[in-house]
Coordinates of C-alpha atoms in Angstrom, one line a residue:
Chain A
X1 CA 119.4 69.3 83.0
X2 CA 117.9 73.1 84.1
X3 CA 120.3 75.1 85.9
X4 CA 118.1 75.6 88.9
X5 CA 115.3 72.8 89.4
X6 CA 112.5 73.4 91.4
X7 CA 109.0 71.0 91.9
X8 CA 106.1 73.1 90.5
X9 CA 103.6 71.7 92.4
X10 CA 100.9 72.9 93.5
X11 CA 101.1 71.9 96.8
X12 CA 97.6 72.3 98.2
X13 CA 98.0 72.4 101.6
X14 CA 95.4 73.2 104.9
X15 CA 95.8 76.1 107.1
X16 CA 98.4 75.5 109.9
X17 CA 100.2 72.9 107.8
X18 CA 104.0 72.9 107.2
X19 CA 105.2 72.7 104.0
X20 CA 108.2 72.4 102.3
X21 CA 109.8 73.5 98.8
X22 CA 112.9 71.9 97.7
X23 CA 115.6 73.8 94.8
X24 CA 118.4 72.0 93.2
X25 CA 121.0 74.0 91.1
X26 CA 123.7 72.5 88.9
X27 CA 126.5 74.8 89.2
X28 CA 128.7 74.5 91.8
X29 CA 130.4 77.5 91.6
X30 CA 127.2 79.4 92.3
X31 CA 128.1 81.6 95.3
X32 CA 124.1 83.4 96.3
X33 CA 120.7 82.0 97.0
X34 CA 117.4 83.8 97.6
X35 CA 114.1 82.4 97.7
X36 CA 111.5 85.4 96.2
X37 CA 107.6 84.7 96.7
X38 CA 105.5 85.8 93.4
X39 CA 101.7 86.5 93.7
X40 CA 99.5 86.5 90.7
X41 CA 100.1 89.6 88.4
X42 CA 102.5 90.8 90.8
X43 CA 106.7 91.4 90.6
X44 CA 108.5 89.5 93.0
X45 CA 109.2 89.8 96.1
X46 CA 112.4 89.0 98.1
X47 CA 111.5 86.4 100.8
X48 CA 114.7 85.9 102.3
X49 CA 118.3 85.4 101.4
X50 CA 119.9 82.2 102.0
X51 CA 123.3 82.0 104.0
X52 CA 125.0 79.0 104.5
X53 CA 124.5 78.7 108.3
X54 CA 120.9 78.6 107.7
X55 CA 118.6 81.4 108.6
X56 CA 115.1 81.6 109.5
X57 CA 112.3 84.8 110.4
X58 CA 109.5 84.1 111.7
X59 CA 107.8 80.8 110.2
X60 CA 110.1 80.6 107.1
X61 CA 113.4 78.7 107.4
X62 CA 115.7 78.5 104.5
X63 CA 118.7 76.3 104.6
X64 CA 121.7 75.7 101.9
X65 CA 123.5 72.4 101.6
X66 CA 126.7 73.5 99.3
X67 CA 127.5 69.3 99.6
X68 CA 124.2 68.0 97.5
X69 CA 124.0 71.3 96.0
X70 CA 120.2 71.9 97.3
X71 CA 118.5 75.2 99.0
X72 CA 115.5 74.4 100.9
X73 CA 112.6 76.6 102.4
X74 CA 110.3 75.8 105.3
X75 CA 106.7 77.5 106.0
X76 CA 105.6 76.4 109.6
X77 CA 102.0 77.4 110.5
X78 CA 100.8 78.0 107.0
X79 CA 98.5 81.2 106.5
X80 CA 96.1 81.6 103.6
X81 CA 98.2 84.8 102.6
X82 CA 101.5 82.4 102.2
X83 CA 99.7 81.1 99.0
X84 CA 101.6 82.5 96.0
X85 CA 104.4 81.1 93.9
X86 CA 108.1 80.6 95.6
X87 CA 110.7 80.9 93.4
X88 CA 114.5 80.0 93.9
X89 CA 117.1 82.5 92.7
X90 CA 120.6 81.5 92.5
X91 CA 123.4 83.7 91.4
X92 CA 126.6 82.3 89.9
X93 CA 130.0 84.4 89.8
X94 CA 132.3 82.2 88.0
X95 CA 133.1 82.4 84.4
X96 CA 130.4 85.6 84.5
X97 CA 127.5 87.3 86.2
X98 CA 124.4 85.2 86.2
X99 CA 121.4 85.0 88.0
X100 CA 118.9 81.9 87.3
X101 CA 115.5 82.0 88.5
X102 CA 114.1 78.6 89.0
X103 CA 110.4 77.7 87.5
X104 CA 108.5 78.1 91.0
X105 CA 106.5 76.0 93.3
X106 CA 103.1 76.7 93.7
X107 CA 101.7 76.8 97.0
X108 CA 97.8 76.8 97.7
X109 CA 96.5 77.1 101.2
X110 CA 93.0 76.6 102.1
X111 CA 91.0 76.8 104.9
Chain B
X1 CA 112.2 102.3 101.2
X2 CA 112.7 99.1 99.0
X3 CA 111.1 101.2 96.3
X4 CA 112.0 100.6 92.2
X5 CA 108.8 102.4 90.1
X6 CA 108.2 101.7 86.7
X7 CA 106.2 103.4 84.1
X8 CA 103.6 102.8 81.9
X9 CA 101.7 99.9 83.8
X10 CA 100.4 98.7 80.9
X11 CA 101.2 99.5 77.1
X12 CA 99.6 98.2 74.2
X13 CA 101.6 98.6 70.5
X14 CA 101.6 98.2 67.4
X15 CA 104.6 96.3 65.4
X16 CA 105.6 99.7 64.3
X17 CA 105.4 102.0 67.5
X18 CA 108.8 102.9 69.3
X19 CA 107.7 103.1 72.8
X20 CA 109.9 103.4 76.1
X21 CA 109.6 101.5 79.3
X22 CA 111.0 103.5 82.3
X23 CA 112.1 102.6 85.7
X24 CA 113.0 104.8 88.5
X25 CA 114.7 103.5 92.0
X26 CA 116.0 105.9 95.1
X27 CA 118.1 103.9 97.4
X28 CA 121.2 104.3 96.0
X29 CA 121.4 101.3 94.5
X30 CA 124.0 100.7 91.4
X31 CA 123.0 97.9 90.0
X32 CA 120.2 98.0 87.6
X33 CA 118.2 94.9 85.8
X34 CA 115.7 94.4 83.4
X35 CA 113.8 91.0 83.0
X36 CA 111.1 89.4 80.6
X37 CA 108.6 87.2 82.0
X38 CA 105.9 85.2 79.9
X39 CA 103.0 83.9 82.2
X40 CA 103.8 80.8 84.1
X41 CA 107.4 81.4 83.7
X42 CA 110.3 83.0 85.7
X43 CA 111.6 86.1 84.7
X44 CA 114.5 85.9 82.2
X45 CA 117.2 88.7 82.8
X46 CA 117.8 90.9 79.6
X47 CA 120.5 93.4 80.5
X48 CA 122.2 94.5 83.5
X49 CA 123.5 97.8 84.0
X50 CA 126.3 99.0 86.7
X51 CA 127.4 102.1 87.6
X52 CA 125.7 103.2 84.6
X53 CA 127.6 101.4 82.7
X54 CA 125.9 98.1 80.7
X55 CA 127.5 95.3 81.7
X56 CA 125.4 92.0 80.7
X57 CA 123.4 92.0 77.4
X58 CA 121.7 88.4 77.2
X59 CA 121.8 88.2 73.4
X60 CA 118.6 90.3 73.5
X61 CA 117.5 91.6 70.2
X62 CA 118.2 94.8 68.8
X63 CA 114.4 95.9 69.3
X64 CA 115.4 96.3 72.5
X65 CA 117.7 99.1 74.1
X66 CA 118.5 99.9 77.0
X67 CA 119.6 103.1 78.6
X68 CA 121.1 104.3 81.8
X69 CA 120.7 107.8 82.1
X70 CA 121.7 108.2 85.5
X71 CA 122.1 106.2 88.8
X72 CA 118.5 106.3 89.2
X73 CA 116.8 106.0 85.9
X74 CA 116.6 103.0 83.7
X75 CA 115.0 103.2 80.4
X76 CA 114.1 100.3 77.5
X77 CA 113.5 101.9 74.4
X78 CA 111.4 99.3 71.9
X79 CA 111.1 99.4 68.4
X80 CA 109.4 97.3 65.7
X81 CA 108.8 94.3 67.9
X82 CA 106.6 91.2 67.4
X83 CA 103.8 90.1 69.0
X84 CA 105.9 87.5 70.8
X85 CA 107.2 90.1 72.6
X86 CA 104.4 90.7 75.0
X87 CA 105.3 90.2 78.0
X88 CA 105.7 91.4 81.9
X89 CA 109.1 94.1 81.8
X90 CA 110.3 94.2 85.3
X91 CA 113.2 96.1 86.1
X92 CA 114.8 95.5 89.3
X93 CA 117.6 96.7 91.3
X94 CA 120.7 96.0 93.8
X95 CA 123.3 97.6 96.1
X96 CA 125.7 96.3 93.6
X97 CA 125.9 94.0 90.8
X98 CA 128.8 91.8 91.9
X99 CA 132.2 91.1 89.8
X100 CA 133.6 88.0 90.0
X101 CA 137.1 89.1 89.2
X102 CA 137.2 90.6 92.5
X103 CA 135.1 88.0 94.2
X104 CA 132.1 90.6 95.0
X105 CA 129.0 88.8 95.2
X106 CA 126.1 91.0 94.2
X107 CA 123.0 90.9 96.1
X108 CA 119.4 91.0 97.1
X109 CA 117.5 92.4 93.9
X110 CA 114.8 94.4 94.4
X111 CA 111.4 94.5 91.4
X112 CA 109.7 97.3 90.4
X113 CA 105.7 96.5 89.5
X114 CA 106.6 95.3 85.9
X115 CA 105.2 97.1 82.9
X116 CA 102.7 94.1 81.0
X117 CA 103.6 95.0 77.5
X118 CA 100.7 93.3 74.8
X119 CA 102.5 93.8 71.6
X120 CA 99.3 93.8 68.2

């Protein structure tokens, strides 16, 4: 079993539609979650950090459940420029340092 | 400024070049990565550094070493690698790296552009 699991998709999706990616990880010890968006060619980019409370800006919401071991992100309203690749970073502290990217969800939205 | 520069963009070699990949950041941050990425892939971390100290070597090869001159600078020297090798190089960094003997989680890393590295 991967470390980090994430559905690659793609999810094709129309504009305006919510959408919503899904990242399991293995370890329980793992203490930090981040969801980073990837465009074609390009580095990633931090999206958001993921706290256990929850957090959200603007249309993304990412949400952490420690219990089934599953981080979750939610795109409301769905622009064309939200198509990219989403990947789920999770960094465990025990035993080591590790961070674990997971393979990425792609995300097409079309007019 | 969530800024971390790298340099060459591009780089083509041969098996028997020795080339260096650099990576600049200014925001103070201590924690310094560099990661492999093959296309379709997620980036796969190669060495982190710490207050210029290296402190995670991912059983990388000897071809590739890494060098911390300073807080800022971040340097992967390459020699004699294979085409296999090619690759993005993105270097990224953070605040801190985290130690998990004191229970200090590291944080939000930031990525340079990434150097696309075609090894002939």
């Amino acid at each position: 079993r991967k470390e980090v699991e994430q559905d690659p998709g793609p999810f094709n999706v129309p504009e305006g539609a919510t959408v919503a990616f899904n990242c399991t990880y293995s370890n329980s010890a793992s203490q930090s979650f981040f969801w980073y968006r990837q465009d074609c060619r390009k580095e990633p980019k931090l999206l958001m950090s993921v706290y256990s409370s929850g957090n959200e800006d603007g249309r993304f919401t990412a949400q952490l459940n420690r219990a089934s071991q599953y981080i979750s992100l939610l795109i409301r309203d769905s622009k064309l420029s939200d198509s990219a690749t989403y990947l789920c970073v999770v960094r465990t502290h025990t035993g080591g340092f590790k961070t674990i990217f997971g393979a990425g969800t792609r995300l097409f939205v079309k007019a | 400024d969530t800024e971390v520069t790298q340099t060459p963009k591009h780089l083509v070699m041969g098996m028997t070049n020795k080339k260096s990949l650099k990576c600049e950041q200014h925001m103070g941050h201590r924690a310094m990565y560099w990661y492999k990425q093959k296309a379709k892939k997620p980036p796969e971390l190669m060495f982190v550094y710490s207050y210029e100290k290296l402190s995670i070597n991912e059983s990388v090869p000897s071809r590739f070493s890494p060098e911390c001159p300073n807080s800022s600078l971040l340097n992967l020297h390459l020699h004699a690698l294979q085409p296999e090798d090619s690759a993005l190089y993105l270097c990224a960094s953070s605040q801190i790296a985290g130690n998990p003997k004191f229970r200090v989680w590291g944080n939000e890393q930031f990525f340079g552009p990434g150097t696309r590295l075609t090894v002939l």
